[in-house]
Coordinates of C-alpha atoms in Angstrom, one line a residue:
X1 CA 0.0 0.0 0.0
X2 CA 1.3 3.4 -0.9
X3 CA 2.6 5.5 2.0
X4 CA 0.6 8.7 2.7
X5 CA 2.3 11.9 1.7
X6 CA 0.6 15.0 3.1
X7 CA -0.2 17.4 0.2
X8 CA 1.8 20.6 0.2
X9 CA 0.1 23.9 0.8
X10 CA -0.1 24.8 -2.9
X11 CA -1.9 21.5 -3.7
X12 CA -4.3 22.1 -0.8
X13 CA -5.1 25.6 -2.1
X14 CA -5.5 24.3 -5.7
X15 CA -8.0 21.7 -4.5
X16 CA -9.9 24.3 -2.5
X17 CA -10.0 26.5 -5.6
X18 CA -11.3 23.6 -7.7
X19 CA -14.1 23.0 -5.1
X20 CA -15.2 26.6 -5.2
X21 CA -15.1 26.6 -9.0
X22 CA -17.4 23.6 -8.8
X23 CA -19.8 25.6 -6.7
X24 CA -19.7 28.5 -9.1
X25 CA -20.3 26.3 -12.2
X26 CA -23.0 24.3 -10.5
X27 CA -24.9 27.5 -9.5
X28 CA -24.4 29.0 -13.0
X29 CA -25.7 25.8 -14.7
X30 CA -28.7 25.3 -12.5
X31 CA -29.7 29.0 -12.5
X32 CA -29.5 29.0 -16.3
X33 CA -31.5 25.8 -16.6
X34 CA -34.1 26.9 -14.0
X35 CA -33.8 23.4 -12.6
X36 CA -31.4 21.4 -10.4
X37 CA -29.9 21.0 -7.0
X38 CA -27.2 23.5 -6.3
X39 CA -27.2 23.0 -2.6
X40 CA -26.5 19.3 -3.0
X41 CA -23.6 20.1 -5.4
X42 CA -22.1 22.6 -2.9
X43 CA -22.0 20.1 -0.1
X44 CA -20.0 17.6 -2.1
X45 CA -17.6 20.1 -3.7
X46 CA -14.4 19.3 -1.7
X47 CA -15.1 15.6 -2.0
X48 CA -15.3 15.8 -5.8
X49 CA -12.2 18.0 -6.0
X50 CA -10.0 15.6 -4.0
X51 CA -11.4 12.6 -5.8
X52 CA -10.8 13.9 -9.3
X53 CA -7.5 15.7 -8.7
X54 CA -5.7 13.9 -5.9
X55 CA -7.0 10.4 -5.6
X56 CA -8.4 8.9 -8.8
X57 CA -6.2 7.6 -11.5
X58 CA -7.7 8.0 -15.0
X59 CA -7.1 9.3 -18.5
X60 CA -9.2 12.5 -18.6
X61 CA -9.3 12.4 -22.4
X62 CA -10.5 8.8 -22.5
X63 CA -13.2 8.5 -19.7
X64 CA -14.1 4.9 -20.5
X65 CA -10.6 3.5 -20.7
X66 CA -10.8 0.1 -19.0
X67 CA -7.8 0.8 -16.8
X68 CA -9.3 4.0 -15.3
X69 CA -10.6 4.2 -11.8
X70 CA -14.4 4.2 -11.8
X71 CA -16.7 6.7 -10.1
X72 CA -20.4 6.3 -9.6
X73 CA -22.4 9.4 -8.4
X74 CA -25.1 7.6 -6.6
X75 CA -26.6 10.9 -5.5
X76 CA -27.3 11.6 -9.1
X77 CA -29.2 14.9 -8.4
X78 CA -25.7 16.4 -7.9
X79 CA -25.0 15.9 -11.6
X80 CA -23.7 19.4 -12.2
X81 CA -20.9 18.7 -9.6
X82 CA -19.9 15.8 -11.8
X83 CA -20.1 17.8 -15.0
X84 CA -18.0 20.6 -13.4
X85 CA -15.2 18.1 -12.7
X86 CA -15.0 17.1 -16.3
X87 CA -14.9 20.8 -17.2
X88 CA -12.0 21.1 -14.8
X89 CA -10.3 18.1 -16.3
X90 CA -10.7 19.6 -19.8
X91 CA -13.1 17.0 -21.3
X92 CA -16.0 19.5 -21.4
X93 CA -16.1 23.1 -22.2
X94 CA -17.3 25.5 -19.4
X95 CA -19.9 26.9 -21.9
X96 CA -21.5 23.5 -22.2
X97 CA -22.6 23.6 -18.6
X98 CA -25.1 26.4 -19.6
X99 CA -26.9 23.8 -21.8
X100 CA -27.9 21.7 -18.7
X101 CA -31.3 20.1 -19.2
X102 CA -31.8 21.4 -22.7
X103 CA -33.3 19.0 -25.2
X104 CA -30.3 19.2 -27.5
X105 CA -27.7 18.8 -24.6
X106 CA -26.0 15.7 -23.5
X107 CA -25.9 17.1 -19.9
X108 CA -29.1 15.9 -18.4
X109 CA -30.6 16.7 -15.0
X110 CA -29.3 13.4 -13.6
X111 CA -26.3 11.4 -15.1
X112 CA -27.0 9.2 -18.1
X113 CA -24.6 7.3 -20.4
X114 CA -25.2 10.0 -23.1
X115 CA -22.0 11.3 -21.7
X116 CA -18.9 9.2 -22.1
X117 CA -17.8 9.7 -18.5
X118 CA -21.1 8.2 -17.2
X119 CA -21.1 4.4 -17.1
X120 CA -24.6 3.9 -15.7
X121 CA -27.5 6.2 -15.0
X122 CA -28.2 7.3 -11.4
X123 CA -30.9 9.4 -9.8
X124 CA -33.2 6.8 -8.5
X125 CA -31.5 6.8 -5.1
X126 CA -30.0 3.8 -3.4
X127 CA -28.7 2.0 -6.4
X128 CA -25.3 3.4 -7.1
X129 CA -23.5 1.3 -4.5
X130 CA -24.8 -2.0 -5.9
X131 CA -23.5 -1.0 -9.4
X132 CA -20.2 0.0 -7.8
X133 CA -20.0 -3.5 -6.2
X134 CA -20.4 -5.1 -9.6
X135 CA -17.5 -3.0 -11.0
X136 CA -15.3 -3.7 -7.9
X137 CA -16.0 -7.4 -8.0
X138 CA -15.1 -7.4 -11.7
X139 CA -11.9 -5.5 -11.0
X140 CA -10.8 -7.8 -8.2
X141 CA -11.9 -11.2 -9.3
X142 CA -12.4 -11.1 -13.1
X143 CA -9.9 -8.4 -14.4
X144 CA -7.5 -8.9 -11.4
X145 CA -6.5 -5.3 -12.0
X146 CA -5.4 -2.2 -10.0
X147 CA -8.3 0.1 -10.7
X148 CA -10.4 1.2 -7.8
X149 CA -14.1 2.1 -7.7
X150 CA -15.5 5.1 -5.9
X151 CA -19.1 5.7 -5.1
X152 CA -20.4 9.1 -3.8
X153 CA -23.6 8.8 -1.9
X154 CA -26.0 11.1 -0.1
X155 CA -27.3 10.6 3.4
X156 CA -30.9 10.5 2.3
X157 CA -30.4 7.4 0.2
X158 CA -28.9 5.6 3.2
X159 CA -32.5 4.8 4.2
X160 CA -32.9 2.6 1.2
X161 CA -32.6 -1.2 1.9
X162 CA -30.8 -1.7 -1.3
X163 CA -27.8 0.3 0.1
X164 CA -27.4 -2.2 2.9
X165 CA -27.8 -5.2 0.6
X166 CA -24.8 -3.7 -1.3
X167 CA -22.9 -3.0 2.0
X168 CA -23.3 -6.6 3.0
X169 CA -22.2 -7.9 -0.5
X170 CA -19.1 -5.7 -0.5
X171 CA -17.8 -6.9 2.9
X172 CA -18.7 -10.5 2.2
X173 CA -16.5 -10.5 -0.9
X174 CA -13.8 -8.3 0.7
X175 CA -14.0 -5.7 -2.0
X176 CA -11.0 -3.7 -0.8
X177 CA -10.9 -1.8 -4.1
X178 CA -14.2 -0.2 -3.3
X179 CA -14.5 3.2 -1.5
X180 CA -17.8 4.9 -0.7
X181 CA -17.9 8.5 0.3
X182 CA -21.0 9.5 2.2
X183 CA -22.0 13.1 1.9
X184 CA -23.6 13.6 5.3
X185 CA -25.1 17.0 4.8
X186 CA -28.0 16.4 7.2
X187 CA -30.9 17.6 5.1
X188 CA -33.2 15.8 2.8
X189 CA -36.0 17.0 0.4
X190 CA -38.5 18.0 3.1
X191 CA -37.0 17.0 6.4
X192 CA -33.7 16.3 8.0
X193 CA -32.2 12.8 7.3
X194 CA -33.0 10.4 10.2
X195 CA -29.5 10.4 11.7
X196 CA -28.9 14.1 10.8
X197 CA -25.2 14.9 11.7
X198 CA -24.7 11.9 14.1
X199 CA -21.8 10.7 12.0
X200 CA -20.7 8.3 14.7
X201 CA -23.9 6.3 14.2
X202 CA -23.2 6.0 10.5
X203 CA -19.7 4.8 11.4
X204 CA -21.1 2.1 13.8
X205 CA -23.5 0.9 11.1
X206 CA -20.8 0.7 8.5
X207 CA -18.5 -1.2 10.8
X208 CA -21.3 -3.6 11.8
X209 CA -21.5 -4.4 8.1
X210 CA -17.8 -5.2 7.9
X211 CA -16.5 -1.9 6.5
X212 CA -13.6 0.2 7.5
X213 CA -15.3 3.5 8.4
X214 CA -13.5 6.9 8.7
X215 CA -15.2 10.1 9.9
X216 CA -13.9 13.3 8.2
X217 CA -14.8 16.9 7.9
X218 CA -16.1 16.8 4.3
X219 CA -15.0 20.4 3.6
X220 CA -11.4 19.8 4.7
X221 CA -9.3 18.8 1.7
X222 CA -6.5 17.7 4.0
X223 CA -8.7 15.2 5.9
X224 CA -10.2 13.9 2.6
X225 CA -6.8 13.4 1.1
X226 CA -5.6 11.4 4.0
X227 CA -8.7 9.3 4.4
X228 CA -8.8 8.5 0.7
X229 CA -5.2 7.3 0.9
X230 CA -5.9 5.1 3.9
X231 CA -4.5 1.6 3.9
X232 CA -7.4 -0.8 3.1
X233 CA -7.9 -4.5 3.5
X234 CA -11.7 -4.3 3.4
X235 CA -14.2 -1.9 1.7
X236 CA -13.8 1.6 3.0
X237 CA -16.6 4.1 4.0
X238 CA -15.6 7.7 4.3
X239 CA -18.3 9.4 6.3
X240 CA -17.9 13.1 5.4
X241 CA -19.8 15.6 7.6
X242 CA -20.8 18.4 5.3
X243 CA -23.0 21.5 5.2
X244 CA -25.8 21.5 2.6
X245 CA -25.6 24.6 0.5
X246 CA -22.0 25.3 1.7
X247 CA -20.9 28.6 0.2
X248 CA -24.5 29.9 -0.3
X249 CA -25.0 32.0 2.9
X250 CA -28.8 32.1 2.7
X251 CA -29.1 28.4 2.1
X252 CA -26.4 26.8 4.3
X253 CA -27.8 24.1 6.5
X254 CA -31.4 25.3 5.9
X255 CA -34.4 23.4 4.8
X256 CA -36.5 24.5 1.8
X257 CA -33.6 24.8 -0.6
X258 CA -33.5 21.3 -2.0
X259 CA -34.1 21.2 -5.8
X260 CA -34.3 24.9 -6.0
X261 CA -31.9 26.8 -8.3
X262 CA -30.9 30.3 -7.1
X263 CA -32.6 33.3 -8.6
X264 CA -30.4 35.2 -11.0
X265 CA -29.6 38.1 -8.8
X266 CA -28.9 35.9 -5.8
X267 CA -26.7 33.7 -7.9
X268 CA -24.6 36.6 -9.1
X269 CA -24.0 37.7 -5.5
X270 CA -23.0 34.2 -4.4
X271 CA -20.8 33.7 -7.4
X272 CA -19.0 37.0 -6.7
X273 CA -18.4 36.0 -3.1
X274 CA -17.1 32.5 -4.1
X275 CA -14.8 34.0 -6.7
X276 CA -13.2 36.1 -4.0
X277 CA -12.3 32.9 -2.1
X278 CA -10.3 31.6 -5.0
X279 CA -6.7 32.3 -4.2
X280 CA -4.0 32.7 -6.8
X281 CA -2.1 29.5 -7.3
X282 CA 0.6 28.7 -9.8
X283 CA 0.0 24.9 -9.3
X284 CA -2.1 23.1 -11.9
X285 CA -3.4 19.7 -10.8
X286 CA -3.7 16.8 -13.3
X287 CA -5.1 13.3 -12.6
X288 CA -2.4 10.7 -12.4
X289 CA -2.4 8.1 -15.2
X290 CA -3.9 4.7 -14.3
X291 CA -1.9 1.5 -14.1
X292 CA -2.4 -0.3 -17.4
X293 CA -2.9 -3.8 -16.1
X294 CA -6.5 -4.6 -17.1
X295 CA -6.7 -7.4 -19.7
X296 CA -8.1 -6.6 -23.1
X297 CA -11.6 -8.1 -23.5
X298 CA -13.6 -8.8 -26.6
X299 CA -17.3 -9.8 -26.3
X300 CA -17.7 -10.4 -30.0
X301 CA -18.4 -13.8 -31.4
X302 CA -20.0 -15.1 -28.2
X303 CA -21.7 -18.2 -29.5
X304 CA -22.3 -21.9 -28.8
X305 CA -19.7 -24.2 -30.2
X306 CA -22.2 -26.8 -31.4
X307 CA -25.9 -27.4 -31.9
X308 CA -28.2 -28.5 -29.0
X309 CA -27.9 -32.2 -28.3
X310 CA -31.6 -32.9 -27.5
X311 CA -33.5 -35.6 -29.4
X312 CA -37.1 -36.2 -30.2
X313 CA -38.8 -37.9 -27.3
X314 CA -36.5 -36.2 -24.7
X315 CA -38.1 -34.3 -21.9
X316 CA -36.5 -31.5 -19.9
X317 CA -37.6 -28.4 -18.0
X318 CA -36.7 -25.2 -19.7
X319 CA -35.1 -24.0 -16.4
X320 CA -32.7 -27.0 -16.4
X321 CA -32.0 -26.4 -20.1
X322 CA -31.1 -22.8 -19.2
X323 CA -28.5 -23.9 -16.7
X324 CA -27.0 -26.4 -19.1
X325 CA -26.9 -23.9 -21.9
X326 CA -25.3 -21.3 -19.8
X327 CA -22.6 -23.7 -18.7
X328 CA -22.0 -24.7 -22.3
X329 CA -21.7 -21.1 -23.4
X330 CA -19.3 -20.4 -20.5
X331 CA -17.2 -23.4 -21.6
X332 CA -16.1 -21.5 -24.7
X333 CA -16.3 -17.9 -23.6
X334 CA -14.3 -17.0 -20.5
X335 CA -16.1 -13.6 -20.0
X336 CA -19.5 -15.2 -19.5
X337 CA -20.4 -14.9 -15.8
X338 CA -23.4 -16.0 -13.8
X339 CA -25.2 -14.5 -10.8
X340 CA -28.0 -15.9 -8.7
X341 CA -29.9 -15.1 -5.6
X342 CA -29.7 -18.3 -3.5
X343 CA -31.8 -20.2 -6.0
X344 CA -29.2 -21.9 -8.1
X345 CA -30.6 -25.3 -7.5
X346 CA -34.0 -24.1 -8.8
X347 CA -32.9 -22.0 -11.7
X348 CA -30.2 -24.6 -12.5
X349 CA -27.5 -21.9 -12.6
X350 CA -25.8 -24.5 -10.3
X351 CA -24.7 -26.3 -13.5
X352 CA -22.7 -23.2 -14.4
X353 CA -21.5 -22.8 -10.8
X354 CA -20.2 -26.4 -10.6
X355 CA -18.4 -26.1 -13.9
X356 CA -17.1 -22.5 -13.7
X357 CA -17.0 -21.7 -9.9
X358 CA -14.6 -18.7 -10.4
X359 CA -17.2 -17.0 -12.7
X360 CA -20.2 -17.6 -10.5
X361 CA -21.3 -14.8 -8.1
X362 CA -23.7 -15.7 -5.3
X363 CA -25.8 -12.6 -4.5
X364 CA -28.0 -14.3 -1.8
X365 CA -31.6 -13.2 -1.2
X366 CA -31.0 -9.6 -2.3
X367 CA -32.5 -9.4 -5.8
X368 CA -32.3 -5.6 -6.0
X369 CA -28.6 -5.7 -5.4
X370 CA -28.2 -8.7 -7.7
X371 CA -29.6 -6.7 -10.7
X372 CA -27.3 -3.7 -9.7
X373 CA -24.3 -5.9 -9.4
X374 CA -25.1 -7.4 -12.8
X375 CA -25.1 -3.9 -14.3
X376 CA -21.8 -3.1 -12.7
X377 CA -20.2 -6.4 -14.0
X378 CA -21.5 -5.7 -17.5
X379 CA -20.2 -2.0 -17.5
X380 CA -17.5 -1.0 -20.0
X381 CA -18.2 -4.3 -21.8
X382 CA -16.1 -6.3 -19.4
X383 CA -18.4 -9.3 -19.1
X384 CA -21.4 -11.0 -20.6
X385 CA -23.6 -11.3 -17.5
X386 CA -26.5 -13.6 -16.8
X387 CA -28.5 -13.3 -13.5
X388 CA -31.2 -15.7 -12.4
X389 CA -33.8 -16.1 -9.7
X390 CA -37.5 -17.0 -9.6
X391 CA -39.6 -14.9 -12.0
X392 CA -41.7 -13.6 -9.1
X393 CA -38.7 -12.2 -7.3
X394 CA -37.7 -9.8 -10.1
X395 CA -40.8 -7.7 -9.2
X396 CA -39.0 -6.3 -6.2
X397 CA -36.1 -5.2 -8.4
X398 CA -38.2 -3.4 -10.9
X399 CA -36.7 0.0 -10.2
X400 CA -33.2 -1.5 -10.8
X401 CA -34.5 -3.0 -14.1
X402 CA -35.9 0.4 -15.1
X403 CA -32.6 2.1 -14.4
X404 CA -30.8 -0.7 -16.4
X405 CA -32.9 0.3 -19.4
X406 CA -32.1 4.0 -18.9
X407 CA -28.4 3.0 -18.6
X408 CA -28.4 1.1 -21.9
X409 CA -27.1 -1.8 -19.8
X410 CA -26.5 -5.1 -21.5
X411 CA -27.7 -7.7 -18.9
X412 CA -29.4 -11.0 -19.3
X413 CA -31.9 -12.2 -16.7
X414 CA -33.6 -15.5 -16.3
X415 CA -36.9 -15.8 -14.4
X416 CA -37.5 -19.5 -13.4
X417 CA -40.8 -21.1 -12.1
X418 CA -42.9 -18.7 -14.2
X419 CA -46.7 -18.7 -14.1
X420 CA -48.6 -21.4 -12.2
X421 CA -45.7 -23.8 -12.3
X422 CA -44.8 -23.4 -8.6
X423 CA -48.2 -25.1 -8.0
X424 CA -48.4 -26.2 -4.4
X425 CA -46.1 -23.2 -3.3
X426 CA -49.0 -20.9 -3.9
X427 CA -49.4 -17.4 -5.5
X428 CA -46.7 -15.6 -3.6
X429 CA -44.1 -17.5 -5.7
X430 CA -45.9 -17.4 -9.0
X431 CA -44.4 -15.1 -11.6
X432 CA -47.6 -14.0 -13.3
X433 CA -46.7 -10.3 -14.0
X434 CA -43.1 -10.6 -15.3
X435 CA -43.9 -10.3 -19.0
X436 CA -45.8 -7.1 -18.3
X437 CA -42.9 -5.7 -16.4
X438 CA -40.3 -6.4 -19.0
X439 CA -42.6 -5.4 -22.0
X440 CA -42.8 -1.9 -20.5
X441 CA -39.0 -1.5 -20.7
X442 CA -38.1 0.1 -24.1
X443 CA -34.7 -1.7 -24.4
X444 CA -36.0 -5.2 -23.3
X445 CA -36.1 -8.4 -25.3
X446 CA -38.3 -11.2 -23.9
X447 CA -37.5 -14.8 -24.7
X448 CA -40.1 -17.4 -23.8
X449 CA -38.7 -20.7 -24.9
X450 CA -40.9 -23.8 -24.9
X451 CA -38.4 -26.7 -25.0
X452 CA -34.7 -27.5 -24.5
X453 CA -33.6 -26.6 -28.0
X454 CA -35.3 -23.1 -28.0
X455 CA -34.0 -22.5 -24.5
X456 CA -30.4 -23.1 -25.6
X457 CA -30.9 -20.9 -28.6
X458 CA -32.4 -18.1 -26.3
X459 CA -29.3 -18.2 -24.1
X460 CA -27.0 -17.9 -27.1
X461 CA -29.0 -15.1 -28.7
X462 CA -29.4 -13.2 -25.4
X463 CA -25.6 -13.1 -25.0
X464 CA -25.3 -11.0 -28.2
X465 CA -28.5 -9.0 -28.0
X466 CA -28.2 -5.4 -26.8
X467 CA -30.2 -4.1 -23.9
X468 CA -32.0 -6.0 -21.1
X469 CA -32.8 -9.6 -22.1
X470 CA -35.3 -11.7 -20.1
X471 CA -35.6 -15.4 -20.5
X472 CA -38.8 -16.9 -19.0
X473 CA -38.4 -20.5 -17.9
X474 CA -40.8 -23.1 -16.4
X475 CA -40.6 -25.7 -13.6
X476 CA -42.0 -28.8 -15.2
X477 CA -40.4 -31.1 -17.8
X478 CA -41.6 -30.6 -21.3
X479 CA -41.1 -32.5 -24.5
X480 CA -38.6 -31.5 -27.1
X481 CA -40.4 -29.8 -30.0
X482 CA -37.7 -28.6 -32.3
X483 CA -34.9 -30.3 -34.3
X484 CA -31.5 -29.5 -32.9
X485 CA -30.6 -27.7 -36.2
X486 CA -33.6 -25.4 -36.1
X487 CA -32.6 -21.8 -36.7
X488 CA -33.9 -19.2 -34.3
X489 CA -33.8 -15.4 -34.4
X490 CA -35.0 -12.6 -32.2
X491 CA -38.5 -11.5 -33.3
X492 CA -39.1 -14.6 -35.5
X493 CA -42.0 -16.9 -34.6
X494 CA -42.3 -20.6 -35.4
X495 CA -45.4 -22.3 -36.8
X496 CA -45.2 -25.6 -35.1
X497 CA -48.5 -27.2 -36.2
X498 CA -50.5 -26.5 -39.4
X499 CA -52.4 -27.9 -42.3
X500 CA -54.1 -26.5 -45.4
X501 CA -57.5 -26.9 -43.7
X502 CA -56.8 -24.9 -40.5
X503 CA -59.7 -22.9 -39.1
X504 CA -58.3 -21.2 -36.0
X505 CA -54.8 -19.9 -35.1
X506 CA -53.6 -20.4 -31.6
X507 CA -50.6 -18.4 -30.3
X508 CA -49.0 -19.9 -27.1
X509 CA -45.7 -20.2 -25.4
X510 CA -44.0 -22.2 -22.7
X511 CA -46.3 -24.7 -21.0
X512 CA -49.4 -23.4 -22.9
X513 CA -47.7 -24.2 -26.2
X514 CA -47.7 -27.8 -25.2
X515 CA -51.3 -27.6 -24.1
X516 CA -52.2 -26.0 -27.5
X517 CA -50.5 -28.8 -29.3
X518 CA -52.4 -31.4 -27.3
X519 CA -55.6 -29.5 -28.0
X520 CA -54.8 -29.4 -31.7
X521 CA -54.3 -33.2 -31.8
X522 CA -57.5 -33.8 -29.9
X523 CA -59.5 -31.4 -32.2
X524 CA -58.1 -33.1 -35.2
X525 CA -60.1 -36.2 -34.3
X526 CA -63.2 -34.0 -34.5
X527 CA -62.1 -32.8 -37.9
X528 CA -61.4 -29.4 -36.4
X529 CA -58.0 -28.1 -37.6
X530 CA -55.9 -25.6 -35.6
X531 CA -52.7 -23.8 -36.5
X532 CA -50.3 -23.4 -33.6
X533 CA -47.7 -20.6 -33.4
X534 CA -44.8 -20.3 -30.9
X535 CA -43.8 -16.6 -30.8
X536 CA -40.4 -17.5 -29.2
X537 CA -39.9 -13.8 -28.3
X538 CA -42.8 -11.9 -26.8
X539 CA -40.9 -8.7 -27.4
X540 CA -40.2 -8.0 -30.2
X541 CA -43.2 -10.0 -31.4
X542 CA -43.4 -11.4 -34.9
X543 CA -46.6 -9.6 -35.8
X544 CA -46.3 -10.3 -39.5
X545 CA -46.2 -14.1 -39.1
X546 CA -49.2 -13.9 -36.7
X547 CA -51.2 -11.7 -39.0
X548 CA -50.4 -13.8 -42.1
X549 CA -51.4 -17.1 -40.5
X550 CA -54.5 -15.6 -38.8
X551 CA -55.7 -14.4 -42.2
X552 CA -55.3 -17.9 -43.5
X553 CA -57.6 -19.1 -40.7
X554 CA -60.2 -16.4 -41.6
X555 CA -59.2 -14.0 -38.8
X556 CA -59.8 -16.4 -36.0
X557 CA -57.1 -16.2 -33.3
X558 CA -56.7 -17.3 -29.7
X559 CA -53.8 -16.4 -27.4
X560 CA -53.0 -18.7 -24.4
X561 CA -50.6 -17.7 -21.6
X562 CA -49.5 -18.7 -18.2
X563 CA -49.6 -15.1 -17.0
X564 CA -52.1 -12.5 -15.9
X565 CA -54.4 -11.0 -18.5
X566 CA -52.7 -7.6 -18.3
X567 CA -49.4 -6.9 -20.1
X568 CA -48.6 -10.4 -21.4
X569 CA -48.8 -12.3 -24.6
X570 CA -52.5 -11.6 -25.3
X571 CA -52.0 -7.8 -25.0
X572 CA -48.8 -8.0 -27.1
X573 CA -50.8 -9.7 -29.9
X574 CA -53.7 -7.3 -29.4
X575 CA -51.3 -4.4 -29.9
X576 CA -50.0 -6.0 -33.1
X577 CA -53.5 -6.4 -34.5
X578 CA -54.9 -3.0 -33.5
X579 CA -54.9 -1.7 -37.1
X580 CA -56.2 -4.9 -38.7
X581 CA -59.8 -5.5 -39.6
X582 CA -61.8 -8.7 -39.8
X583 CA -59.9 -10.4 -36.9
X584 CA -61.7 -12.2 -34.0
X585 CA -59.3 -12.4 -31.1
X586 CA -60.0 -14.4 -27.9
X587 CA -57.5 -14.3 -25.0
X588 CA -57.0 -17.0 -22.4
X589 CA -54.9 -16.0 -19.4
X590 CA -54.9 -16.3 -15.6
X591 CA -57.7 -13.9 -14.7
X592 CA -57.7 -14.1 -10.9
X593 CA -55.1 -14.4 -8.1
X594 CA -54.5 -18.2 -8.0
X595 CA -54.3 -20.6 -5.1
X596 CA -52.1 -23.6 -4.2
X597 CA -52.6 -26.8 -6.2
X598 CA -50.9 -29.2 -8.6
X599 CA -49.8 -27.3 -11.7
X600 CA -51.9 -29.3 -14.1
X601 CA -55.0 -28.8 -11.9
X602 CA -54.3 -25.1 -11.8
X603 CA -54.0 -24.9 -15.6
X604 CA -57.5 -26.4 -15.7
X605 CA -59.0 -24.2 -13.0
X606 CA -57.8 -21.0 -14.5
X607 CA -58.8 -22.0 -18.0
X608 CA -55.5 -22.2 -19.9
X609 CA -55.2 -26.0 -20.4
X610 CA -55.9 -28.1 -23.5
X611 CA -59.6 -28.5 -22.6
X612 CA -60.1 -24.8 -22.3
X613 CA -58.3 -24.2 -25.6
X614 CA -60.4 -26.8 -27.4
X615 CA -63.6 -25.4 -25.9
X616 CA -62.9 -21.9 -27.1
X617 CA -62.0 -23.2 -30.6
X618 CA -65.3 -25.0 -30.8
X619 CA -67.2 -21.9 -29.5
X620 CA -65.4 -19.6 -32.0
X621 CA -66.3 -21.9 -34.9
X622 CA -69.9 -22.3 -33.7
X623 CA -70.3 -18.6 -33.5
X624 CA -69.0 -18.2 -37.0
X625 CA -71.5 -20.9 -38.3
X626 CA -74.4 -19.2 -36.4
X627 CA -73.4 -15.8 -37.8
X628 CA -73.7 -17.2 -41.3

């Protein structure tokens, strides 16, 4: 560990000057925008100054260089403070700050990856530390590199449970390359933060979670320099006692100023006063260059080495096929990593864990943090990341998923035990709203494989598909439908059962696809012919194939899904058909909160089994006959 060298007085003054220029620029930017959080920027000024110009090692002209130290501004509302540092570093022009929040500006109200120096979006509080954990885990265990990860947090977000999930994760995995700096400025949006300025209580909490915790005066560059250079054998928390609105006399340590830019006349007075505090200094500070010891990584050509090995007559649960496919993909691609939330024997990510233990990350029962860690591991294209748990458990991480979409994050998620397949476990473990969740994310792709072959293809395609990918898997064994050489593409449906005499088109996926095939076979004995389509991806949906084949069955179409009525397959098909005329759509879905029972019994009770499908087909044809 480097020995600490106290900064000379010229360096100290230069850092103070940078902090005050940050205040000036933050006030100018927010006043010009008529929006923003200048008081939150002012409390963090010295922290940012010391981080950027005394502690962090990075190439200021190449913000995403993979050797650079990383910084996550978890308190994203202090974005102008971050932008001001990149002005100071020379990456941005000072004039660009005045475009803050304008529609043609890359400088948004909260950080987003539209700027090269932002890895992942922040602003929804309590998530930055989990992302930083993923970056730090990658640095220590996958890259085995020197770069460090810094996370700047506010005291308000310390009330979020996801913060403490991340604190626990960091200490468990001994992420000694991770430093969190807590800006304890006492005041929140409408009230003081719960612990106010009781910094010793923050220290005890951090220590209880296995962190090395140091209390500093957050406006003393000397104390910050020393703390940030402290020897570390565990994650470090620097608890910086600060004053909200520091440098704005009328707003210092006062409620009522959060999210309020200064009026123009007041801003001019404050800026004049801050400028008078900037002392002449001949010393110009530059960030030290990083150690170039991160391995080059290419995530191109991530693909399976061979076709699936399943044969006709085989049966396998898609959840098991997922685990086997992931292990196979990892066998030939060393940057494929897997995360799970203490469900690896249910999701079958245990197959990957057993084969590639050094690339498996156990996140325990902390699904919010698991998604954030996945985002951090995937940042800067260092890894292809898959994270799995029960489909129902992703609901609690929806804000993290939303932020992953805003961040343009490339993460792959697998939700096991979807729909009614948990059976006897009851509705609390049934994932019946997951497709609706993911369909609402603009960057999401939803794979819903129905057998072992399509599951393996889904895993392979997800690895190279940009954005948030979700793979929906089921608990029960199901028969192999596809030939191992079948070609699959995102947004391309498969017609799995058809004849020239088909009268109704049925669109189904997962367990209901097998029910639809059974219904079609049964109806065939009655000389009723049904065409069955497997959409493969629910988003994007192959609307053209569905429309073309529905026209061939005189506009009659049924959707069947192991999901609630709202937001799933039926509504996706409805959206695709909204501008079409002459179509008669009937949707079968789980319409009520279900109860415990055997899965096949529940399919019948909630009207999505083969008998229900056959009944609706007969009714639809009967109605057509009567209409004639």
